[in-house]
Amino acid sequence: MSQTPLLNDRDIEFLLYEFLNSEALLERPRYQEHSREVFDATLATAKTIAEKYFANHNAKGDANEPTFDGENVHLIPETQEAWNAFAEAGFLAAHYDFEEGGMQMPEIILRAAMSYISSANISSTGYPFLTLGSANLIHSFGDEAQKAKYLPPMMDGRFSGTMALTEPGQGSALADIKTTAKPQDDGTYRIFGQKMFISAGDHNLTENIVHMVLAKIEGAPAGTKGISLFICPKFMVNEDGSVGERNDVALAGLLHKMGYRNTTSTVLSFGEKDGAVGYLVGEAHKGLAYMFQMMNEARIGVGLGAAVLGYQGYNYSLDYARNRPQGRLPSQKDPTSKQVNIVEHADVRRMLLAQKAYVEGSMALCFYASQLFEDSNTATSEEERKQAFTLLDLITPMVKSFPSKYGLRANEHAIQILGGSGYIREYPVEQYYRDNRLNPIHEGAEGIHGLDLLGRKVPMNGLAGYQALKDEILASTEEAKTIAETSAWAKSIEEALASLDQTTMSLLGTLGKGEVDLGMANATVYLDMFGRVLVSWIWLKQAIIAAKALATDLHQDEENFYRGKLQAAQYYIQWELPEIDYQAKLLQSQDDTCLAMQDAWF
């Protein structure tokens, strides 16, 4: 078999410059010194680093997990080379302004660049991924002294970062965290507690690790209103910026995961001796609100990571199907006739088409969210910025959950296409599945996002985000009605949107009557239903572009590309979207099967 590509370069180009028109960003003041060539060079650099420094140890890092000898964590040496290459290319600082030492690069271009890195080795990507998020927290909410002390070494790769939220016994229930912060006379705090499942929580890649820790100051209000955010470095940092003595942060042990194995997963103990020195970020008791910035950034990143893992499986199984002869078509009765490659079998094409629809739809969704993030910060008018934020806030639960669910399903199909070869380690698709299985859980389990979507995001501000998205969808269906290839799909999506409307109003009515447990009981089904409608719209938008392109004179490769887009849109809208009919019936009936089940009956 030939070497399969990390991603489809033509698809990335399509998403950036046709689906999103990212080139229009060059008209904004922040990006006027850039050009399309600069954007493309950034992507090319990321692809080169991904191929040379990340892809080369994806399997090796999976087979040789990090180890802890009681004092130090040891990683395979290729991980250090990958970290160094990423940092030296400037990607840890690329999104910051020129005067801050950055490249002033748009969010959407950097997300596209990160998609290459993640597709090559999702596990080793965890270290820069978390460092970017934690540095952004300090950049947004830290004081000037904190920024001066921690941001330069994090931007150049000498320090890395983590987010330390979860505790033993407290997964998603952050209101109940037990980690405490005791104020000191010098303005610092002493942190006491334990954090669990902390990715990249200890390693030997950098001189220091900056932990962003959620804790409750002594005497703080109960629940989430009492949570504060602290910088708690592994090593103290001296006034001259040099690394000092060890802080009272200890690695209690490494956790051994089914996937993402080369990213350390740690249990960290804060304050086993005199207390770990922590520095309050921003105002007391506002830590969870601050941390949501990093969490929401991470949710887009997790969604994109799930999409590219699905993409990797799709690329590999497609190449395998094109080169694996087996069997004959049902119409071929001659047992002596030549076997066909399995890509010729209709059921294999079904699984390949499902993968294409899932992964390309997920990539487009994540890129769209990244564009909204960009617009919420740099769009020319306040109204545009507010509208982008409103839309992004609404769809974030689905941006994280849809790729995590259906990227994983794509990996299942990839394994199935390879048959017996799919579940042995000599082939990579089983690792893609194991790596991807983490994504429906971390950065908020699927069920949490269902509760968030139905309980908070949809009704927020008088359904402002929901209505804004409806307007966007209906504008696309009106355009699609004028195009022969897409007119029928426009009707299907409008009917689906009407069904979503009825379901949403029914559930909100139940919640409005105070029947909260009943109304929220099937929120995960609602999340999936909404996600199907959202991704159908994403596919309709791609199909409109493809249909218009096919009306022009194209080379054969380009025609094939756009016809593939149309066929994937057709598959998703005609095969996947109708699943909402059952979901709507279940949800509108206020079915209490699961809620009414009793513990004793199990």
XYZ file of C-alpha atoms in Angstrom:
602
model
C 0.000 0.000 0.000
C 1.075 3.559 -0.645
C 1.728 5.978 2.194
C -1.651 7.432 3.105
C -1.840 11.220 3.495
C -2.420 12.882 6.843
C -5.421 14.754 5.493
C -6.848 15.745 2.126
C -5.016 18.957 1.195
C -7.684 19.822 -1.347
C -10.357 19.536 1.318
C -8.437 21.844 3.648
C -8.104 24.370 0.838
C -11.828 24.025 0.077
C -12.837 24.569 3.701
C -10.600 27.585 4.196
C -11.064 29.444 0.963
C -14.404 28.322 -0.492
C -16.510 27.214 2.460
C -15.291 30.002 4.785
C -13.559 32.563 2.534
C -10.713 32.951 5.017
C -8.861 35.095 2.496
C -11.315 37.892 3.376
C -9.596 38.106 6.769
C -6.761 39.931 5.010
C -9.039 42.971 4.801
C -9.165 43.253 8.584
C -6.630 45.617 10.168
C -4.967 42.884 12.245
C -4.087 40.807 9.188
C -3.316 43.391 6.520
C 0.407 42.598 6.662
C -0.331 38.965 5.801
C -1.292 37.372 2.486
C -2.770 34.181 1.110
C 0.811 33.048 0.535
C 1.612 33.555 4.232
C -1.435 31.509 5.231
C -0.488 28.712 2.845
C 3.128 28.751 3.989
C 1.955 28.383 7.593
C -0.054 25.310 6.635
C 2.859 23.894 4.657
C 5.189 24.340 7.631
C 2.732 22.590 9.924
C 2.340 19.728 7.462
C 6.115 19.301 7.171
C 6.562 19.260 10.954
C 3.663 16.837 11.285
C 5.101 14.423 8.740
C 8.712 14.642 9.921
C 8.482 14.975 13.693
C 5.051 13.727 14.793
C 3.977 10.948 12.442
C 7.314 9.162 12.865
C 6.525 8.037 16.429
C 2.749 7.735 16.565
C 2.869 3.937 16.809
C 6.062 3.932 18.882
C 4.582 6.260 21.497
C 1.519 4.039 21.683
C 3.634 0.917 22.219
C 6.078 2.565 24.663
C 4.080 4.524 27.227
C 5.669 7.136 29.505
C 7.200 5.671 32.663
C 7.792 7.067 36.147
C 10.804 5.922 38.159
C 9.667 7.573 41.377
C 11.447 10.834 40.602
C 11.188 11.568 36.874
C 8.877 10.799 33.976
C 10.489 9.371 30.858
C 9.137 9.706 27.319
C 10.476 8.293 24.075
C 13.062 10.764 22.664
C 11.044 11.507 19.525
C 8.511 13.333 21.709
C 11.157 15.881 22.675
C 12.123 16.358 19.040
C 8.494 16.948 18.131
C 8.044 19.490 20.944
C 11.201 21.325 19.912
C 10.185 21.459 16.255
C 6.722 22.790 17.105
C 8.139 25.446 19.431
C 10.967 26.493 17.099
C 8.485 27.000 14.265
C 6.772 29.613 16.453
C 3.407 27.884 16.752
C 3.217 28.349 20.539
C 3.189 32.117 19.992
C 1.701 32.386 16.502
C -1.683 33.810 17.547
C -0.253 36.671 19.623
C 0.367 40.170 18.285
C 3.654 41.105 16.634
C 4.639 43.354 19.536
C 4.153 40.431 21.930
C 6.494 38.234 19.927
C 3.781 36.462 17.964
C 2.911 36.079 14.289
C -0.550 37.705 14.536
C -2.048 34.698 12.760
C -5.827 34.144 12.479
C -7.426 31.479 14.634
C -8.860 29.584 11.679
C -5.462 29.293 9.962
C -3.856 28.005 13.149
C -6.655 25.492 13.709
C -6.077 24.214 10.192
C -2.349 23.997 10.909
C -3.024 22.131 14.152
C -5.226 19.674 12.274
C -2.135 18.433 10.424
C -0.182 18.064 13.673
C -3.060 16.291 15.426
C -3.673 13.938 12.517
C -0.030 12.863 12.584
C 0.089 12.112 16.304
C -2.823 13.139 18.507
C -1.007 11.979 21.623
C 2.180 14.025 21.300
C 0.046 16.997 20.219
C -1.418 17.037 23.726
C 1.611 18.840 25.148
C 1.498 21.942 22.915
C -2.314 21.845 22.828
C -2.570 22.260 26.608
C 0.264 24.773 26.719
C -1.509 27.007 24.208
C -4.703 26.934 26.275
C -3.066 27.633 29.618
C -0.969 30.464 28.177
C -4.137 31.997 26.728
C -5.678 31.958 30.210
C -2.760 33.914 31.634
C -2.806 36.249 28.639
C -6.525 36.989 29.111
C -6.858 37.150 32.888
C -3.400 37.358 34.484
C -1.903 40.582 35.790
C 1.067 42.220 34.118
C 3.589 40.608 36.461
C 2.156 37.146 35.796
C 2.210 37.722 32.057
C 5.812 38.924 32.160
C 6.938 35.951 34.241
C 5.147 33.081 32.504
C 4.177 34.001 28.957
C 7.625 34.457 27.330
C 8.914 31.002 28.404
C 5.593 29.400 27.446
C 5.669 31.081 24.044
C 9.207 29.921 23.275
C 8.697 26.389 24.577
C 10.814 26.456 27.748
C 7.694 26.098 29.918
C 4.609 24.040 29.187
C 1.156 24.192 30.765
C -1.809 22.170 31.991
C -5.358 22.626 33.227
C -5.990 20.993 36.614
C -9.715 20.704 37.247
C -10.768 17.109 37.885
C -10.349 15.467 41.275
C -10.614 11.875 42.494
C -14.310 11.217 42.974
C -15.292 14.466 41.239
C -15.334 14.238 37.464
C -17.650 16.754 35.827
C -19.093 17.959 39.166
C -16.731 20.894 39.603
C -18.996 22.526 42.179
C -17.887 19.854 44.646
C -14.108 20.127 44.285
C -12.173 19.844 47.543
C -8.865 21.516 46.656
C -8.372 24.521 48.928
C -6.299 27.692 48.825
C -5.062 29.314 52.022
C -4.186 33.047 51.790
C -0.688 34.115 52.878
C 0.556 37.449 54.180
C 2.644 38.003 51.050
C -0.405 37.813 48.758
C 0.258 34.274 47.583
C -1.777 31.205 48.480
C -0.970 27.693 49.622
C -2.777 25.032 47.625
C -3.829 21.720 49.211
C -5.568 18.887 47.378
C -5.298 16.298 44.658
C -6.097 16.437 40.957
C -6.666 13.434 38.698
C -6.672 12.716 34.951
C -4.405 15.718 34.397
C -3.077 15.341 30.872
C 0.568 16.384 30.429
C 0.711 16.905 34.199
C 4.321 15.759 34.429
C 7.061 15.082 31.881
C 10.634 16.004 31.012
C 10.009 18.031 27.843
C 10.358 21.481 29.414
C 12.169 23.247 32.233
C 8.909 23.918 34.030
C 5.189 23.078 33.920
C 2.640 25.790 34.691
C -0.458 24.248 36.264
C -3.684 26.261 36.006
C -5.496 25.016 39.104
C -9.090 25.394 40.253
C -9.433 25.608 44.033
C -11.614 27.179 46.696
C -10.223 29.874 48.951
C -10.907 29.200 52.618
C -14.349 30.570 53.477
C -15.454 30.796 49.835
C -19.142 30.431 48.895
C -20.372 26.914 48.228
C -20.704 25.545 44.722
C -19.253 26.941 41.529
C -19.478 30.520 42.823
C -16.656 29.770 45.250
C -14.105 28.523 42.712
C -10.933 30.518 42.010
C -8.145 30.060 39.468
C -4.459 29.841 40.401
C -1.112 29.606 38.688
C 0.783 26.837 40.453
C 4.125 26.052 38.770
C 5.973 22.769 39.162
C 9.105 24.807 39.942
C 9.204 28.287 41.413
C 10.302 31.029 39.033
C 12.904 33.519 40.243
C 12.703 37.246 39.634
C 15.220 36.976 36.791
C 13.051 34.357 35.090
C 15.263 31.415 35.984
C 13.798 28.218 37.382
C 14.129 27.887 41.155
C 13.316 25.280 43.766
C 10.632 22.618 43.423
C 7.136 23.711 44.407
C 5.085 21.442 46.659
C 3.493 19.689 43.658
C 4.156 15.962 43.452
C 3.347 13.333 40.874
C 1.385 10.665 42.735
C 1.360 8.361 39.724
C 0.699 7.850 36.027
C -2.596 6.544 34.699
C -2.554 4.019 31.867
C -5.073 4.771 29.129
C -6.393 2.761 26.203
C -5.428 5.607 23.861
C -3.499 8.895 23.812
C -0.826 6.815 25.502
C 2.106 9.138 24.833
C 0.333 11.991 26.617
C 0.980 11.476 30.310
C -2.203 11.208 32.356
C -1.393 12.032 35.935
C -2.538 12.188 39.526
C -1.030 15.309 41.101
C -0.784 16.042 44.816
C -0.671 19.687 45.860
C 0.543 20.532 49.339
C 1.804 17.253 50.780
C 4.285 19.297 52.820
C 3.715 22.985 53.554
C 1.366 23.719 50.680
C 2.002 24.401 47.018
C 2.578 28.082 46.281
C -0.209 29.421 44.077
C -0.906 32.831 42.546
C -4.488 34.029 42.174
C -5.454 34.790 38.583
C -7.938 37.641 38.226
C -10.567 38.060 40.919
C -11.359 35.586 43.666
C -14.340 33.258 43.100
C -14.407 33.849 39.329
C -12.106 31.007 38.425
C -14.643 28.782 36.718
C -15.737 31.596 34.411
C -12.084 32.153 33.475
C -11.432 28.459 33.008
C -14.379 28.193 30.649
C -12.308 30.147 28.129
C -9.710 27.381 28.071
C -12.365 24.685 28.233
C -14.287 26.106 25.277
C -11.103 26.488 23.237
C -10.236 22.930 24.175
C -13.685 21.698 23.161
C -13.170 22.958 19.623
C -9.725 21.373 19.707
C -11.080 18.047 20.972
C -13.738 18.071 18.270
C -11.105 18.761 15.637
C -8.849 16.052 17.062
C -11.704 13.557 16.886
C -12.419 14.608 13.310
C -8.826 14.124 12.149
C -8.546 10.744 13.865
C -11.660 9.740 11.966
C -10.075 11.229 8.854
C -6.947 9.132 9.344
C -9.008 5.957 9.536
C -10.993 6.992 6.474
C -7.863 7.706 4.425
C -6.270 4.418 5.414
C -9.344 2.257 4.835
C -9.995 3.968 1.477
C -6.464 3.202 0.326
C -6.803 -0.351 1.618
C -10.137 -0.841 -0.160
C -8.653 0.375 -3.443
C -5.812 -2.140 -3.222
C -7.365 -5.216 -1.581
C -8.819 -7.724 -4.060
C -11.485 -9.986 -2.641
C -14.652 -11.548 -4.024
C -16.749 -10.578 -7.006
C -19.852 -8.483 -7.586
C -23.168 -10.339 -7.171
C -23.680 -10.119 -10.928
C -20.402 -11.953 -11.609
C -21.229 -15.671 -11.538
C -17.965 -17.001 -13.010
C -15.769 -18.279 -10.126
C -12.703 -18.099 -12.383
C -13.170 -14.387 -13.100
C -10.750 -11.897 -11.607
C -11.523 -10.734 -8.080
C -12.424 -7.087 -7.654
C -10.894 -4.666 -5.192
C -13.256 -4.350 -2.254
C -13.952 -0.683 -3.032
C -16.203 -2.068 -5.789
C -18.550 -3.704 -3.268
C -21.609 -1.591 -2.472
C -21.468 -2.225 1.274
C -17.823 -1.184 1.465
C -18.749 1.972 -0.427
C -21.506 2.528 2.144
C -18.983 2.419 4.978
C -16.532 4.629 3.093
C -19.258 7.138 2.245
C -20.414 7.201 5.867
C -16.837 7.904 6.959
C -16.478 10.669 4.392
C -19.734 12.252 5.509
C -18.809 12.044 9.196
C -15.225 13.254 8.996
C -15.529 15.925 6.320
C -18.716 17.158 7.974
C -16.957 17.244 11.350
C -13.943 19.072 9.932
C -16.195 21.661 8.319
C -18.115 22.097 11.589
C -14.909 22.634 13.587
C -13.506 25.045 11.011
C -16.799 26.955 11.051
C -16.594 27.208 14.844
C -13.004 28.434 14.588
C -14.118 31.097 12.139
C -16.835 32.180 14.574
C -14.184 32.408 17.303
C -12.115 34.581 14.990
C -15.097 36.761 14.088
C -16.049 37.195 17.733
C -12.669 38.863 18.245
C -11.756 40.618 14.989
C -14.928 41.187 12.934
C -15.208 44.817 11.871
C -18.381 45.730 13.797
C -19.498 45.142 17.350
C -22.739 43.644 16.040
C -20.840 41.083 13.931
C -18.601 40.181 16.861
C -21.590 39.726 19.166
C -23.455 37.642 16.601
C -20.457 35.367 16.081
C -20.046 34.841 19.826
C -23.750 34.086 20.231
C -23.637 31.435 17.511
C -20.414 29.915 18.809
C -21.732 29.728 22.341
C -24.797 27.833 21.138
C -23.031 25.286 18.939
C -19.959 24.558 21.113
C -21.561 21.496 22.791
C -22.128 19.993 19.330
C -18.720 21.051 18.009
C -17.198 18.932 20.741
C -19.680 16.075 20.866
C -20.587 15.407 17.227
C -17.036 14.734 15.943
C -16.267 12.799 19.123
C -19.194 10.470 18.493
C -19.110 10.165 14.731
C -15.361 10.385 14.231
C -15.276 7.304 16.451
C -17.978 5.665 14.364
C -15.884 6.389 11.277
C -13.012 4.541 12.963
C -15.340 1.581 13.557
C -16.118 1.478 9.842
C -12.403 1.646 9.020
C -11.731 -1.395 11.193
C -14.633 -3.236 9.579
C -13.361 -2.520 6.067
C -9.966 -3.978 6.913
C -11.643 -7.102 8.289
C -9.287 -9.265 10.335
C -6.454 -6.852 9.632
C -8.485 -4.073 11.236
C -8.105 -5.292 14.785
C -4.442 -6.303 14.783
C -1.732 -3.856 15.724
C 0.257 -4.262 12.524
C -2.336 -1.917 11.033
C -3.000 1.562 12.462
C -6.795 1.690 12.424
C -7.206 -0.007 15.798
C -4.992 2.657 17.379
C -7.034 5.429 15.768
C -10.111 3.906 17.393
C -8.461 3.599 20.818
C -7.152 7.151 20.630
C -10.525 8.484 19.547
C -12.464 6.663 22.278
C -11.224 9.221 24.801
C -12.864 12.129 23.000
C -16.515 11.479 23.970
C -15.346 11.721 27.601
C -12.714 14.385 28.128
C -13.496 18.117 28.027
C -16.996 17.285 29.177
C -18.635 13.913 28.662
C -21.333 13.686 26.000
C -24.098 13.688 28.606
C -22.778 16.897 30.154
C -22.926 18.661 26.805
C -26.496 17.495 26.318
C -27.478 19.065 29.632
C -25.556 22.225 28.767
C -27.176 22.575 25.342
C -30.761 22.036 26.444
C -30.559 23.531 29.913
C -28.414 26.598 29.191
C -27.352 27.301 25.631
C -30.698 26.992 23.824
C -32.879 29.053 26.222
C -30.139 31.620 26.915
C -31.074 35.259 26.217
C -34.544 34.395 25.002
C -33.295 31.756 22.531
C -31.094 34.345 20.807
C -28.464 31.856 19.643
C -31.045 29.308 18.580
C -32.910 31.879 16.493
C -29.681 33.199 14.974
C -28.727 29.701 13.847
C -32.210 29.119 12.432
C -31.843 32.293 10.369
C -28.501 31.090 9.011
C -29.927 27.684 8.103
C -32.999 29.120 6.388
C -30.865 31.536 4.374
C -28.930 28.538 3.048
C -32.053 26.535 2.228
C -33.457 29.461 0.259
C -30.284 29.567 -1.810
C -30.278 25.802 -2.220
C -33.799 25.853 -3.633
C -32.495 27.756 -6.668
C -30.015 24.975 -7.542
C -31.232 21.770 -9.181
C -28.803 19.465 -7.337
C -29.638 20.807 -3.866
C -33.301 21.883 -4.015
C -34.692 18.607 -2.649
C -32.203 18.614 0.221
C -33.273 22.135 1.173
C -36.807 20.880 1.737
C -35.535 17.967 3.863
C -33.531 20.314 6.070
C -36.425 22.751 6.483
C -38.630 19.860 7.589
C -35.938 18.724 10.002
C -35.634 22.248 11.378
C -39.390 22.380 11.941
C -39.170 19.075 13.804
C -36.311 20.438 15.917
C -38.440 23.514 16.666
C -41.375 21.425 17.864
C -39.103 19.255 19.977
C -37.280 22.224 21.495
C -40.503 24.008 22.438
C -41.915 20.810 23.916
C -38.876 20.231 26.115
C -38.599 23.870 27.153
C -42.284 23.777 28.050
C -41.655 20.844 30.363
C -38.729 22.664 31.958
C -40.853 25.793 32.289
C -43.393 23.848 34.324
C -40.685 22.921 36.800
C -40.416 19.303 35.684
C -36.680 19.652 35.318
C -35.652 16.035 35.813
C -38.175 14.845 33.230
C -37.350 17.594 30.769
C -33.622 16.945 30.965
C -33.798 13.149 31.166
C -33.130 12.602 27.458
C -30.927 15.642 26.823
C -28.231 13.507 25.193
C -30.732 12.396 22.539
C -31.599 16.064 21.985
C -27.888 16.849 21.593
C -27.575 14.211 18.882
C -30.755 15.346 17.136
C -29.594 18.965 17.090
C -26.157 17.874 15.901
C -27.666 15.991 12.956
C -29.598 19.084 11.866
C -26.534 21.289 12.291
C -24.247 19.008 10.292
C -26.881 18.589 7.575
C -26.766 22.354 7.152
C -22.965 22.262 7.084
C -23.206 19.679 4.292
C -25.812 21.722 2.428
C -23.481 24.723 2.444
C -20.700 22.578 1.003
C -23.058 21.114 -1.586
C -24.135 24.554 -2.785
C -20.498 25.474 -3.426
C -19.840 22.167 -5.165
C -22.888 22.461 -7.403
C -21.896 25.952 -8.499
C -18.350 24.795 -9.217
C -19.618 21.877 -11.318
C -21.465 24.340 -13.533
C -18.056 25.595 -14.735
C -15.373 23.997 -16.870
C -13.211 21.818 -14.586
C -10.322 19.392 -14.829
C -11.277 15.802 -14.079
C -9.690 15.790 -10.600
C -11.610 18.905 -9.635
C -14.855 17.503 -10.997
C -14.303 14.319 -8.995
C -13.651 16.351 -5.851
C -16.866 18.345 -6.117
C -18.937 15.311 -7.105
C -17.616 13.616 -3.981
C -18.890 16.560 -1.943
C -22.330 16.282 -3.495
C -22.504 12.532 -2.934
C -21.443 12.849 0.706
C -24.050 15.577 1.240
C -26.665 13.334 -0.353
C -25.652 10.450 1.881
C -25.805 12.495 5.066
C -29.093 14.239 4.323
C -30.857 11.149 2.955
C -29.378 8.448 5.227
C -28.434 10.127 8.509
C -30.721 13.126 8.939
C -33.975 11.050 8.907
C -32.894 9.441 12.185
C -34.245 12.554 13.886
C -37.818 11.444 13.150
C -37.521 8.731 15.782
C -35.620 11.028 18.117
C -38.266 13.742 17.843
C -41.054 11.278 18.608
C -39.206 9.980 21.660
C -38.377 13.439 22.977
C -41.769 15.017 22.355
C -43.498 12.159 24.137
C -41.488 13.038 27.259
C -40.515 9.381 27.447
C -39.470 8.520 31.003
C -38.229 4.961 30.434
C -34.701 5.727 31.609
C -35.692 8.244 34.282
C -38.256 5.881 35.810
C -35.886 2.929 35.980
C -35.032 2.106 39.606
C -31.622 1.181 40.927
C -32.969 -2.005 42.514
C -34.374 -3.212 39.180
C -30.926 -3.502 37.626
